[in-house]
Each structure stands twice: as C-alpha cells, then as structure tokens.
C-alpha cells in the first residue's frame, strides 16, 4: 500500500534508476566492444602483423600520451563532483575536452600522412583509415558529450548525491581510451 | 541548531576533501602506471621482431587499470556506489 503513494514510488525509482542506468551503459559499451573488435580483427586478417615503415611513431606516442592524460583528468573531474568540488569538476572536464581536441588534431595529421604514404586504396591504408576514423568519431562524440556535461555543471547541475549524467559520459570517455590501448599497438607497434 | 548544522556541514566538507585527495593520488598513480606500460610497449616493439605475443600482457594490464580504477567495473555486480 505504501509503495503506491507517489512519494514512495519516487524514492524507489531514485534508488533503482542509477543501478539500471549503469547496467544499461555497460551493455552499450559491451556492444561497442564487439564493433571495435570486428574492425581491429579486420586489420590483422587483411594485413597480418606488418606495419609500414612510414608510420609516424612520434605522433602516435604523442597522441597516446594525450589520450591517457585525458582519462586521468576525466577521473579527477568525476572524483571532484563526487565530493562536491564543483570548481575542480569544471576545471578537469575542461582539461579533458582540451586534450580530446588535441587528440583529434593529431588524428587529422595522421589522416594527412596516411593519404600520402598508405592511401585508403591500399589494404593497410583501408584498415588504418577505417580504424582511426571509427575511433576518432567516438572521440569527437565524447568531446561533444563532455561539453554538454560542462555546460550543465556550469548551470549548477550535478552534486555528490546525483552526478549520473557526468559519470556516464566520463565512463564513455574512459572506454574510448580503453579502445585506443588496443588500437595504438595494432596500428603502430605490431 | 544552526551551529549543529554548520558543524555537520564542516565535517562533511572535511571528509570530502580527504576523499578527493585520496582519489587524486590514486588517479595520478594509475596515470603514471599507464604511461610506464606504454613506454615499455614502445621499447619492446622497436627491439623485438614480431612483438604481438610480448605486447599482449601490457595491453591487458593497461586495459585492466582503466577498467578497474577509472571505470569501476566491479560496481556492475555490486550496489553501484564508489
């Protein structure tokens, strides 16, 4: 009887929703993992374990460091809002967005070099451009989502008791970083 | 009553600051670990012919660091708090 009242229903939903949201996000990330696995395995099937000598190792290391650093700043942003430190949250999310944009600039440079040395018409070039483009699009969508979270944070949304929106986007950002952990050796080291 | 509320608020703020310091330290340590593993990967790749098998443990270790510490993967099966 008590559960039928609107207040009790709202309490039950507030307790249940974050758990179901979190599970839903993990299922989404699992489906994304299958997509990345398909594209990554295509690179090994078509090109074996040979990488072109022209692959720009310095640029690859640089953007890898940038993306790993962005994951650290994203984690610090989430930790800040979880402890009601709004100023830290806004600062670290801004840094994450900046690093994401820097990564995308690096991806743009990669694309330019790829078109010169191993164009999409070649087997390796096709795998390279598909994988870099697929991942780059995920980074771009992450930057857009983080910008939305930053603006909501500026307007006073989120707090230590309710920051699911920020947490979900930051988890997605970590997933993009996780994908790069496999893509970087796949395209540059193996 | 107001004084009691202020004291409780100050205690909570102090606990939050201590928690944030701990999380910041952990985040920087994990970031450093990811950087070191990436550097080792690079050295292995330039010094060993066909390094796929050698690089796999490092890729797995980096993935585990991100999944466990940054994405809190263990919370999926628990209550969800972290």
PDB file of N, CA, C and O in Angstrom, chain A residues 55-128:
ATOM      1  N   UNK A  55      54.906   4.759 -40.943  1.00  0.00           N
ATOM      2  CA  UNK A  55      54.017   5.092 -39.814  1.00  0.00           C
ATOM      3  C   UNK A  55      54.736   6.059 -38.871  1.00  0.00           C
ATOM      4  O   UNK A  55      55.874   5.817 -38.477  1.00  0.00           O
ATOM      5  N   UNK A  56      54.067   7.161 -38.532  1.00  0.00           N
ATOM      6  CA  UNK A  56      54.690   8.215 -37.723  1.00  0.00           C
ATOM      7  C   UNK A  56      54.639   7.840 -36.238  1.00  0.00           C
ATOM      8  O   UNK A  56      53.667   8.113 -35.539  1.00  0.00           O
ATOM      9  N   UNK A  57      55.714   7.213 -35.758  1.00  0.00           N
ATOM     10  CA  UNK A  57      55.746   6.708 -34.374  1.00  0.00           C
ATOM     11  C   UNK A  57      55.699   7.848 -33.349  1.00  0.00           C
ATOM     12  O   UNK A  57      55.045   7.724 -32.317  1.00  0.00           O
ATOM     13  N   UNK A  58      56.390   8.940 -33.640  1.00  0.00           N
ATOM     14  CA  UNK A  58      56.437  10.049 -32.680  1.00  0.00           C
ATOM     15  C   UNK A  58      55.035  10.639 -32.465  1.00  0.00           C
ATOM     16  O   UNK A  58      54.622  10.894 -31.323  1.00  0.00           O
ATOM     17  N   UNK A  59      54.318  10.834 -33.572  1.00  0.00           N
ATOM     18  CA  UNK A  59      52.960  11.381 -33.474  1.00  0.00           C
ATOM     19  C   UNK A  59      52.044  10.408 -32.729  1.00  0.00           C
ATOM     20  O   UNK A  59      51.233  10.821 -31.887  1.00  0.00           O
ATOM     21  N   UNK A  60      52.200   9.107 -33.007  1.00  0.00           N
ATOM     22  CA  UNK A  60      51.355   8.102 -32.342  1.00  0.00           C
ATOM     23  C   UNK A  60      51.590   8.086 -30.835  1.00  0.00           C
ATOM     24  O   UNK A  60      50.639   8.037 -30.045  1.00  0.00           O
ATOM     25  N   UNK A  61      52.869   8.162 -30.427  1.00  0.00           N
ATOM     26  CA  UNK A  61      53.174   8.192 -28.982  1.00  0.00           C
ATOM     27  C   UNK A  61      52.587   9.457 -28.359  1.00  0.00           C
ATOM     28  O   UNK A  61      51.993   9.415 -27.275  1.00  0.00           O
ATOM     29  N   UNK A  62      52.744  10.586 -29.069  1.00  0.00           N
ATOM     30  CA  UNK A  62      52.260  11.867 -28.534  1.00  0.00           C
ATOM     31  C   UNK A  62      50.746  11.835 -28.298  1.00  0.00           C
ATOM     32  O   UNK A  62      50.269  12.208 -27.215  1.00  0.00           O
ATOM     33  N   UNK A  63      49.977  11.359 -29.288  1.00  0.00           N
ATOM     34  CA  UNK A  63      48.513  11.382 -29.105  1.00  0.00           C
ATOM     35  C   UNK A  63      48.078  10.305 -28.100  1.00  0.00           C
ATOM     36  O   UNK A  63      47.058  10.445 -27.440  1.00  0.00           O
ATOM     37  N   UNK A  64      48.879   9.233 -27.971  1.00  0.00           N
ATOM     38  CA  UNK A  64      48.571   8.218 -26.946  1.00  0.00           C
ATOM     39  C   UNK A  64      48.712   8.822 -25.555  1.00  0.00           C
ATOM     40  O   UNK A  64      47.845   8.631 -24.691  1.00  0.00           O
ATOM     41  N   UNK A  65      49.804   9.562 -25.351  1.00  0.00           N
ATOM     42  CA  UNK A  65      50.014  10.216 -24.049  1.00  0.00           C
ATOM     43  C   UNK A  65      48.893  11.219 -23.775  1.00  0.00           C
ATOM     44  O   UNK A  65      48.371  11.301 -22.654  1.00  0.00           O
ATOM     45  N   UNK A  66      48.498  11.960 -24.810  1.00  0.00           N
ATOM     46  CA  UNK A  66      47.419  12.955 -24.656  1.00  0.00           C
ATOM     47  C   UNK A  66      46.125  12.265 -24.222  1.00  0.00           C
ATOM     48  O   UNK A  66      45.431  12.715 -23.302  1.00  0.00           O
ATOM     49  N   UNK A  67      45.793  11.134 -24.859  1.00  0.00           N
ATOM     50  CA  UNK A  67      44.534  10.456 -24.537  1.00  0.00           C
ATOM     51  C   UNK A  67      44.583   9.816 -23.142  1.00  0.00           C
ATOM     52  O   UNK A  67      43.592   9.854 -22.405  1.00  0.00           O
ATOM     53  N   UNK A  68      45.743   9.249 -22.775  1.00  0.00           N
ATOM     54  CA  UNK A  68      45.871   8.682 -21.423  1.00  0.00           C
ATOM     55  C   UNK A  68      45.743   9.793 -20.379  1.00  0.00           C
ATOM     56  O   UNK A  68      45.080   9.616 -19.347  1.00  0.00           O
ATOM     57  N   UNK A  69      46.364  10.948 -20.647  1.00  0.00           N
ATOM     58  CA  UNK A  69      46.264  12.086 -19.717  1.00  0.00           C
ATOM     59  C   UNK A  69      44.820  12.565 -19.602  1.00  0.00           C
ATOM     60  O   UNK A  69      44.360  12.943 -18.514  1.00  0.00           O
ATOM     61  N   UNK A  70      44.075  12.508 -20.716  1.00  0.00           N
ATOM     62  CA  UNK A  70      42.675  12.950 -20.676  1.00  0.00           C
ATOM     63  C   UNK A  70      41.828  12.018 -19.806  1.00  0.00           C
ATOM     64  O   UNK A  70      40.861  12.445 -19.184  1.00  0.00           O
ATOM     65  N   UNK A  71      42.210  10.732 -19.768  1.00  0.00           N
ATOM     66  CA  UNK A  71      41.474   9.798 -18.907  1.00  0.00           C
ATOM     67  C   UNK A  71      41.724  10.115 -17.434  1.00  0.00           C
ATOM     68  O   UNK A  71      40.823  10.017 -16.599  1.00  0.00           O
ATOM     69  N   UNK A  72      42.975  10.506 -17.126  1.00  0.00           N
ATOM     70  CA  UNK A  72      43.291  10.889 -15.740  1.00  0.00           C
ATOM     71  C   UNK A  72      42.490  12.129 -15.354  1.00  0.00           C
ATOM     72  O   UNK A  72      41.871  12.173 -14.280  1.00  0.00           O
ATOM     73  N   UNK A  73      42.455  13.135 -16.240  1.00  0.00           N
ATOM     74  CA  UNK A  73      41.717  14.362 -15.906  1.00  0.00           C
ATOM     75  C   UNK A  73      40.213  14.092 -15.816  1.00  0.00           C
ATOM     76  O   UNK A  73      39.520  14.675 -14.979  1.00  0.00           O
ATOM     77  N   UNK A  74      39.703  13.179 -16.658  1.00  0.00           N
ATOM     78  CA  UNK A  74      38.278  12.826 -16.580  1.00  0.00           C
ATOM     79  C   UNK A  74      37.973  12.167 -15.234  1.00  0.00           C
ATOM     80  O   UNK A  74      36.951  12.464 -14.592  1.00  0.00           O
ATOM     81  N   UNK A  75      38.885  11.284 -14.797  1.00  0.00           N
ATOM     82  CA  UNK A  75      38.705  10.619 -13.494  1.00  0.00           C
ATOM     83  C   UNK A  75      38.722  11.653 -12.361  1.00  0.00           C
ATOM     84  O   UNK A  75      37.912  11.582 -11.435  1.00  0.00           O
ATOM     85  N   UNK A  76      39.644  12.622 -12.461  1.00  0.00           N
ATOM     86  CA  UNK A  76      39.717  13.654 -11.422  1.00  0.00           C
ATOM     87  C   UNK A  76      38.458  14.529 -11.442  1.00  0.00           C
ATOM     88  O   UNK A  76      37.985  14.972 -10.387  1.00  0.00           O
ATOM     89  N   UNK A  77      37.895  14.752 -12.637  1.00  0.00           N
ATOM     90  CA  UNK A  77      36.645  15.509 -12.736  1.00  0.00           C
ATOM     91  C   UNK A  77      35.502  14.777 -12.048  1.00  0.00           C
ATOM     92  O   UNK A  77      34.731  15.370 -11.286  1.00  0.00           O
ATOM     93  N   UNK A  78      35.416  13.474 -12.301  1.00  0.00           N
ATOM     94  CA  UNK A  78      34.359  12.677 -11.666  1.00  0.00           C
ATOM     95  C   UNK A  78      34.547  12.648 -10.148  1.00  0.00           C
ATOM     96  O   UNK A  78      33.583  12.789  -9.393  1.00  0.00           O
ATOM     97  N   UNK A  79      35.807  12.493  -9.727  1.00  0.00           N
ATOM     98  CA  UNK A  79      36.083  12.474  -8.279  1.00  0.00           C
ATOM     99  C   UNK A  79      35.718  13.811  -7.643  1.00  0.00           C
ATOM    100  O   UNK A  79      35.230  13.848  -6.508  1.00  0.00           O
ATOM    101  N   UNK A  80      35.956  14.901  -8.377  1.00  0.00           N
ATOM    102  CA  UNK A  80      35.649  16.232  -7.838  1.00  0.00           C
ATOM    103  C   UNK A  80      34.150  16.406  -7.610  1.00  0.00           C
ATOM    104  O   UNK A  80      33.733  16.864  -6.543  1.00  0.00           O
ATOM    105  N   UNK A  81      33.337  16.024  -8.592  1.00  0.00           N
ATOM    106  CA  UNK A  81      31.889  16.229  -8.415  1.00  0.00           C
ATOM    107  C   UNK A  81      31.337  15.241  -7.387  1.00  0.00           C
ATOM    108  O   UNK A  81      30.376  15.536  -6.678  1.00  0.00           O
ATOM    109  N   UNK A  82      31.977  14.065  -7.269  1.00  0.00           N
ATOM    110  CA  UNK A  82      31.534  13.094  -6.263  1.00  0.00           C
ATOM    111  C   UNK A  82      31.797  13.585  -4.849  1.00  0.00           C
ATOM    112  O   UNK A  82      31.208  13.097  -3.890  1.00  0.00           O
ATOM    113  N   UNK A  83      32.695  14.578  -4.723  1.00  0.00           N
ATOM    114  CA  UNK A  83      32.989  15.139  -3.405  1.00  0.00           C
ATOM    115  C   UNK A  83      32.551  16.612  -3.332  1.00  0.00           C
ATOM    116  O   UNK A  83      33.082  17.387  -2.540  1.00  0.00           O
ATOM    117  N   UNK A  84      31.608  16.981  -4.196  1.00  0.00           N
ATOM    118  CA  UNK A  84      31.006  18.325  -4.195  1.00  0.00           C
ATOM    119  C   UNK A  84      32.000  19.446  -4.477  1.00  0.00           C
ATOM    120  O   UNK A  84      31.792  20.577  -4.030  1.00  0.00           O
ATOM    121  N   UNK A  85      33.078  19.147  -5.201  1.00  0.00           N
ATOM    122  CA  UNK A  85      34.034  20.179  -5.575  1.00  0.00           C
ATOM    123  C   UNK A  85      33.731  20.623  -7.009  1.00  0.00           C
ATOM    124  O   UNK A  85      34.298  20.115  -7.967  1.00  0.00           O
ATOM    125  N   UNK A  86      32.797  21.565  -7.131  1.00  0.00           N
ATOM    126  CA  UNK A  86      32.328  21.960  -8.467  1.00  0.00           C
ATOM    127  C   UNK A  86      33.421  22.636  -9.277  1.00  0.00           C
ATOM    128  O   UNK A  86      33.557  22.424 -10.478  1.00  0.00           O
ATOM    129  N   UNK A  87      34.221  23.481  -8.599  1.00  0.00           N
ATOM    130  CA  UNK A  87      35.269  24.188  -9.331  1.00  0.00           C
ATOM    131  C   UNK A  87      36.267  23.193  -9.947  1.00  0.00           C
ATOM    132  O   UNK A  87      36.667  23.319 -11.105  1.00  0.00           O
ATOM    133  N   UNK A  88      36.648  22.179  -9.154  1.00  0.00           N
ATOM    134  CA  UNK A  88      37.563  21.149  -9.663  1.00  0.00           C
ATOM    135  C   UNK A  88      36.931  20.371 -10.804  1.00  0.00           C
ATOM    136  O   UNK A  88      37.582  20.071 -11.803  1.00  0.00           O
ATOM    137  N   UNK A  89      35.635  20.075 -10.666  1.00  0.00           N
ATOM    138  CA  UNK A  89      34.911  19.341 -11.715  1.00  0.00           C
ATOM    139  C   UNK A  89      34.967  20.103 -13.037  1.00  0.00           C
ATOM    140  O   UNK A  89      35.326  19.541 -14.083  1.00  0.00           O
ATOM    141  N   UNK A  90      34.643  21.413 -12.982  1.00  0.00           N
ATOM    142  CA  UNK A  90      34.637  22.218 -14.210  1.00  0.00           C
ATOM    143  C   UNK A  90      36.038  22.321 -14.799  1.00  0.00           C
ATOM    144  O   UNK A  90      36.227  22.242 -16.018  1.00  0.00           O
ATOM    145  N   UNK A  91      37.036  22.460 -13.903  1.00  0.00           N
ATOM    146  CA  UNK A  91      38.422  22.590 -14.383  1.00  0.00           C
ATOM    147  C   UNK A  91      38.870  21.308 -15.096  1.00  0.00           C
ATOM    148  O   UNK A  91      39.369  21.346 -16.222  1.00  0.00           O
ATOM    149  N   UNK A  92      38.644  20.162 -14.448  1.00  0.00           N
ATOM    150  CA  UNK A  92      39.147  18.903 -15.019  1.00  0.00           C
ATOM    151  C   UNK A  92      38.366  18.474 -16.270  1.00  0.00           C
ATOM    152  O   UNK A  92      38.939  17.915 -17.199  1.00  0.00           O
ATOM    153  N   UNK A  93      37.061  18.757 -16.286  1.00  0.00           N
ATOM    154  CA  UNK A  93      36.292  18.421 -17.501  1.00  0.00           C
ATOM    155  C   UNK A  93      36.762  19.309 -18.663  1.00  0.00           C
ATOM    156  O   UNK A  93      36.902  18.842 -19.795  1.00  0.00           O
ATOM    157  N   UNK A  94      37.065  20.592 -18.354  1.00  0.00           N
ATOM    158  CA  UNK A  94      37.581  21.486 -19.402  1.00  0.00           C
ATOM    159  C   UNK A  94      38.912  20.964 -19.930  1.00  0.00           C
ATOM    160  O   UNK A  94      39.158  20.971 -21.147  1.00  0.00           O
ATOM    161  N   UNK A  95      39.784  20.524 -19.020  1.00  0.00           N
ATOM    162  CA  UNK A  95      41.092  19.983 -19.438  1.00  0.00           C
ATOM    163  C   UNK A  95      40.885  18.748 -20.314  1.00  0.00           C
ATOM    164  O   UNK A  95      41.542  18.578 -21.349  1.00  0.00           O
ATOM    165  N   UNK A  96      39.936  17.890 -19.917  1.00  0.00           N
ATOM    166  CA  UNK A  96      39.655  16.666 -20.698  1.00  0.00           C
ATOM    167  C   UNK A  96      39.200  17.025 -22.104  1.00  0.00           C
ATOM    168  O   UNK A  96      39.645  16.420 -23.088  1.00  0.00           O
ATOM    169  N   UNK A  97      38.313  18.023 -22.213  1.00  0.00           N
ATOM    170  CA  UNK A  97      37.839  18.455 -23.535  1.00  0.00           C
ATOM    171  C   UNK A  97      39.012  18.976 -24.365  1.00  0.00           C
ATOM    172  O   UNK A  97      39.169  18.633 -25.542  1.00  0.00           O
ATOM    173  N   UNK A  98      39.866  19.795 -23.732  1.00  0.00           N
ATOM    174  CA  UNK A  98      41.026  20.349 -24.439  1.00  0.00           C
ATOM    175  C   UNK A  98      41.940  19.240 -24.956  1.00  0.00           C
ATOM    176  O   UNK A  98      42.395  19.278 -26.109  1.00  0.00           O
ATOM    177  N   UNK A  99      42.191  18.234 -24.109  1.00  0.00           N
ATOM    178  CA  UNK A  99      43.054  17.117 -24.520  1.00  0.00           C
ATOM    179  C   UNK A  99      42.386  16.304 -25.633  1.00  0.00           C
ATOM    180  O   UNK A  99      43.059  15.816 -26.547  1.00  0.00           O
ATOM    181  N   UNK A 100      41.060  16.173 -25.549  1.00  0.00           N
ATOM    182  CA  UNK A 100      40.326  15.463 -26.601  1.00  0.00           C
ATOM    183  C   UNK A 100      40.457  16.170 -27.946  1.00  0.00           C
ATOM    184  O   UNK A 100      40.663  15.537 -28.985  1.00  0.00           O
ATOM    185  N   UNK A 101      40.356  17.508 -27.915  1.00  0.00           N
ATOM    186  CA  UNK A 101      40.506  18.287 -29.153  1.00  0.00           C
ATOM    187  C   UNK A 101      41.934  18.145 -29.696  1.00  0.00           C
ATOM    188  O   UNK A 101      42.147  17.980 -30.899  1.00  0.00           O
ATOM    189  N   UNK A 102      42.910  18.163 -28.770  1.00  0.00           N
ATOM    190  CA  UNK A 102      44.318  17.983 -29.174  1.00  0.00           C
ATOM    191  C   UNK A 102      44.508  16.618 -29.838  1.00  0.00           C
ATOM    192  O   UNK A 102      45.204  16.492 -30.854  1.00  0.00           O
ATOM    193  N   UNK A 103      43.878  15.602 -29.272  1.00  0.00           N
ATOM    194  CA  UNK A 103      43.960  14.260 -29.859  1.00  0.00           C
ATOM    195  C   UNK A 103      43.375  14.264 -31.274  1.00  0.00           C
ATOM    196  O   UNK A 103      43.955  13.677 -32.194  1.00  0.00           O
ATOM    197  N   UNK A 104      42.234  14.947 -31.430  1.00  0.00           N
ATOM    198  CA  UNK A 104      41.591  14.989 -32.758  1.00  0.00           C
ATOM    199  C   UNK A 104      42.475  15.711 -33.780  1.00  0.00           C
ATOM    200  O   UNK A 104      42.506  15.331 -34.955  1.00  0.00           O
ATOM    201  N   UNK A 105      43.188  16.750 -33.334  1.00  0.00           N
ATOM    202  CA  UNK A 105      44.124  17.438 -34.239  1.00  0.00           C
ATOM    203  C   UNK A 105      45.214  16.445 -34.674  1.00  0.00           C
ATOM    204  O   UNK A 105      45.584  16.375 -35.850  1.00  0.00           O
ATOM    205  N   UNK A 106      45.704  15.658 -33.705  1.00  0.00           N
ATOM    206  CA  UNK A 106      46.709  14.632 -34.027  1.00  0.00           C
ATOM    207  C   UNK A 106      46.160  13.608 -35.009  1.00  0.00           C
ATOM    208  O   UNK A 106      46.854  13.183 -35.940  1.00  0.00           O
ATOM    209  N   UNK A 107      44.906  13.222 -34.835  1.00  0.00           N
ATOM    210  CA  UNK A 107      44.267  12.270 -35.750  1.00  0.00           C
ATOM    211  C   UNK A 107      44.181  12.877 -37.159  1.00  0.00           C
ATOM    212  O   UNK A 107      44.409  12.193 -38.163  1.00  0.00           O
ATOM    213  N   UNK A 108      43.896  14.183 -37.218  1.00  0.00           N
ATOM    214  CA  UNK A 108      43.851  14.884 -38.513  1.00  0.00           C
ATOM    215  C   UNK A 108      45.207  14.811 -39.212  1.00  0.00           C
ATOM    216  O   UNK A 108      45.290  14.547 -40.419  1.00  0.00           O
ATOM    217  N   UNK A 109      46.276  15.020 -38.436  1.00  0.00           N
ATOM    218  CA  UNK A 109      47.636  14.933 -39.005  1.00  0.00           C
ATOM    219  C   UNK A 109      47.928  13.509 -39.476  1.00  0.00           C
ATOM    220  O   UNK A 109      48.537  13.293 -40.523  1.00  0.00           O
ATOM    221  N   UNK A 110      47.460  12.517 -38.683  1.00  0.00           N
ATOM    222  CA  UNK A 110      47.632  11.106 -39.065  1.00  0.00           C
ATOM    223  C   UNK A 110      46.960  10.833 -40.402  1.00  0.00           C
ATOM    224  O   UNK A 110      47.525  10.164 -41.263  1.00  0.00           O
ATOM    225  N   UNK A 111      45.738  11.340 -40.534  1.00  0.00           N
ATOM    226  CA  UNK A 111      44.978  11.137 -41.773  1.00  0.00           C
ATOM    227  C   UNK A 111      45.741  11.704 -42.971  1.00  0.00           C
ATOM    228  O   UNK A 111      45.830  11.080 -44.018  1.00  0.00           O
ATOM    229  N   UNK A 112      46.312  12.917 -42.786  1.00  0.00           N
ATOM    230  CA  UNK A 112      47.018  13.564 -43.890  1.00  0.00           C
ATOM    231  C   UNK A 112      48.218  12.717 -44.319  1.00  0.00           C
ATOM    232  O   UNK A 112      48.461  12.494 -45.491  1.00  0.00           O
ATOM    233  N   UNK A 113      48.959  12.212 -43.325  1.00  0.00           N
ATOM    234  CA  UNK A 113      50.133  11.387 -43.635  1.00  0.00           C
ATOM    235  C   UNK A 113      49.705  10.054 -44.252  1.00  0.00           C
ATOM    236  O   UNK A 113      50.365   9.540 -45.146  1.00  0.00           O
ATOM    237  N   UNK A 114      48.590   9.503 -43.741  1.00  0.00           N
ATOM    238  CA  UNK A 114      48.117   8.213 -44.263  1.00  0.00           C
ATOM    239  C   UNK A 114      47.780   8.331 -45.753  1.00  0.00           C
ATOM    240  O   UNK A 114      48.084   7.438 -46.539  1.00  0.00           O
ATOM    241  N   UNK A 115      47.169   9.461 -46.132  1.00  0.00           N
ATOM    242  CA  UNK A 115      46.809   9.637 -47.545  1.00  0.00           C
ATOM    243  C   UNK A 115      48.051   9.742 -48.425  1.00  0.00           C
ATOM    244  O   UNK A 115      48.020   9.388 -49.593  1.00  0.00           O
ATOM    245  N   UNK A 116      49.166  10.232 -47.851  1.00  0.00           N
ATOM    246  CA  UNK A 116      50.403  10.334 -48.632  1.00  0.00           C
ATOM    247  C   UNK A 116      51.101   8.983 -48.752  1.00  0.00           C
ATOM    248  O   UNK A 116      51.585   8.618 -49.809  1.00  0.00           O
ATOM    249  N   UNK A 117      51.188   8.240 -47.646  1.00  0.00           N
ATOM    250  CA  UNK A 117      52.044   7.046 -47.603  1.00  0.00           C
ATOM    251  C   UNK A 117      51.294   5.728 -47.823  1.00  0.00           C
ATOM    252  O   UNK A 117      51.813   4.806 -48.424  1.00  0.00           O
ATOM    253  N   UNK A 118      50.121   5.584 -47.235  1.00  0.00           N
ATOM    254  CA  UNK A 118      49.328   4.363 -47.473  1.00  0.00           C
ATOM    255  C   UNK A 118      47.855   4.756 -47.627  1.00  0.00           C
ATOM    256  O   UNK A 118      47.065   4.649 -46.696  1.00  0.00           O
ATOM    257  N   UNK A 119      47.496   5.225 -48.835  1.00  0.00           N
ATOM    258  CA  UNK A 119      46.122   5.717 -49.090  1.00  0.00           C
ATOM    259  C   UNK A 119      45.061   4.637 -48.910  1.00  0.00           C
ATOM    260  O   UNK A 119      45.387   3.440 -48.917  1.00  0.00           O
ATOM    261  N   UNK A 120      43.799   5.035 -48.738  1.00  0.00           N
ATOM    262  CA  UNK A 120      42.723   4.069 -48.476  1.00  0.00           C
ATOM    263  C   UNK A 120      42.581   3.002 -49.563  1.00  0.00           C
ATOM    264  O   UNK A 120      41.997   1.958 -49.323  1.00  0.00           O
ATOM    265  N   UNK A 121      43.133   3.262 -50.747  1.00  0.00           N
ATOM    266  CA  UNK A 121      43.058   2.262 -51.820  1.00  0.00           C
ATOM    267  C   UNK A 121      43.896   1.026 -51.540  1.00  0.00           C
ATOM    268  O   UNK A 121      43.629  -0.042 -52.080  1.00  0.00           O
ATOM    269  N   UNK A 122      44.915   1.163 -50.681  1.00  0.00           N
ATOM    270  CA  UNK A 122      45.755   0.012 -50.340  1.00  0.00           C
ATOM    271  C   UNK A 122      45.092  -0.784 -49.204  1.00  0.00           C
ATOM    272  O   UNK A 122      44.220  -0.249 -48.501  1.00  0.00           O
ATOM    273  N   UNK A 123      45.535  -2.028 -49.029  1.00  0.00           N
ATOM    274  CA  UNK A 123      44.900  -2.876 -47.998  1.00  0.00           C
ATOM    275  C   UNK A 123      45.151  -2.308 -46.604  1.00  0.00           C
ATOM    276  O   UNK A 123      44.231  -2.115 -45.803  1.00  0.00           O
ATOM    277  N   UNK A 124      46.431  -2.007 -46.299  1.00  0.00           N
ATOM    278  CA  UNK A 124      46.729  -1.478 -44.965  1.00  0.00           C
ATOM    279  C   UNK A 124      46.092  -0.103 -44.766  1.00  0.00           C
ATOM    280  O   UNK A 124      45.541   0.193 -43.695  1.00  0.00           O
ATOM    281  N   UNK A 125      46.157   0.727 -45.822  1.00  0.00           N
ATOM    282  CA  UNK A 125      45.572   2.072 -45.739  1.00  0.00           C
ATOM    283  C   UNK A 125      44.082   2.024 -45.433  1.00  0.00           C
ATOM    284  O   UNK A 125      43.568   2.820 -44.646  1.00  0.00           O
ATOM    285  N   UNK A 126      43.397   1.055 -46.039  1.00  0.00           N
ATOM    286  CA  UNK A 126      41.966   0.906 -45.801  1.00  0.00           C
ATOM    287  C   UNK A 126      41.684   0.577 -44.329  1.00  0.00           C
ATOM    288  O   UNK A 126      40.818   1.184 -43.685  1.00  0.00           O
ATOM    289  N   UNK A 127      42.462  -0.380 -43.794  1.00  0.00           N
ATOM    290  CA  UNK A 127      42.281  -0.763 -42.386  1.00  0.00           C
ATOM    291  C   UNK A 127      42.632   0.404 -41.468  1.00  0.00           C
ATOM    292  O   UNK A 127      41.926   0.690 -40.491  1.00  0.00           O
ATOM    293  N   UNK A 128      43.732   1.109 -41.808  1.00  0.00           N
ATOM    294  CA  UNK A 128      44.209   2.224 -40.987  1.00  0.00           C
ATOM    295  C   UNK A 128      43.169   3.338 -40.917  1.00  0.00           C
ATOM    296  O   UNK A 128      42.777   3.784 -39.835  1.00  0.00           O
TER     297      UNK A 128
END
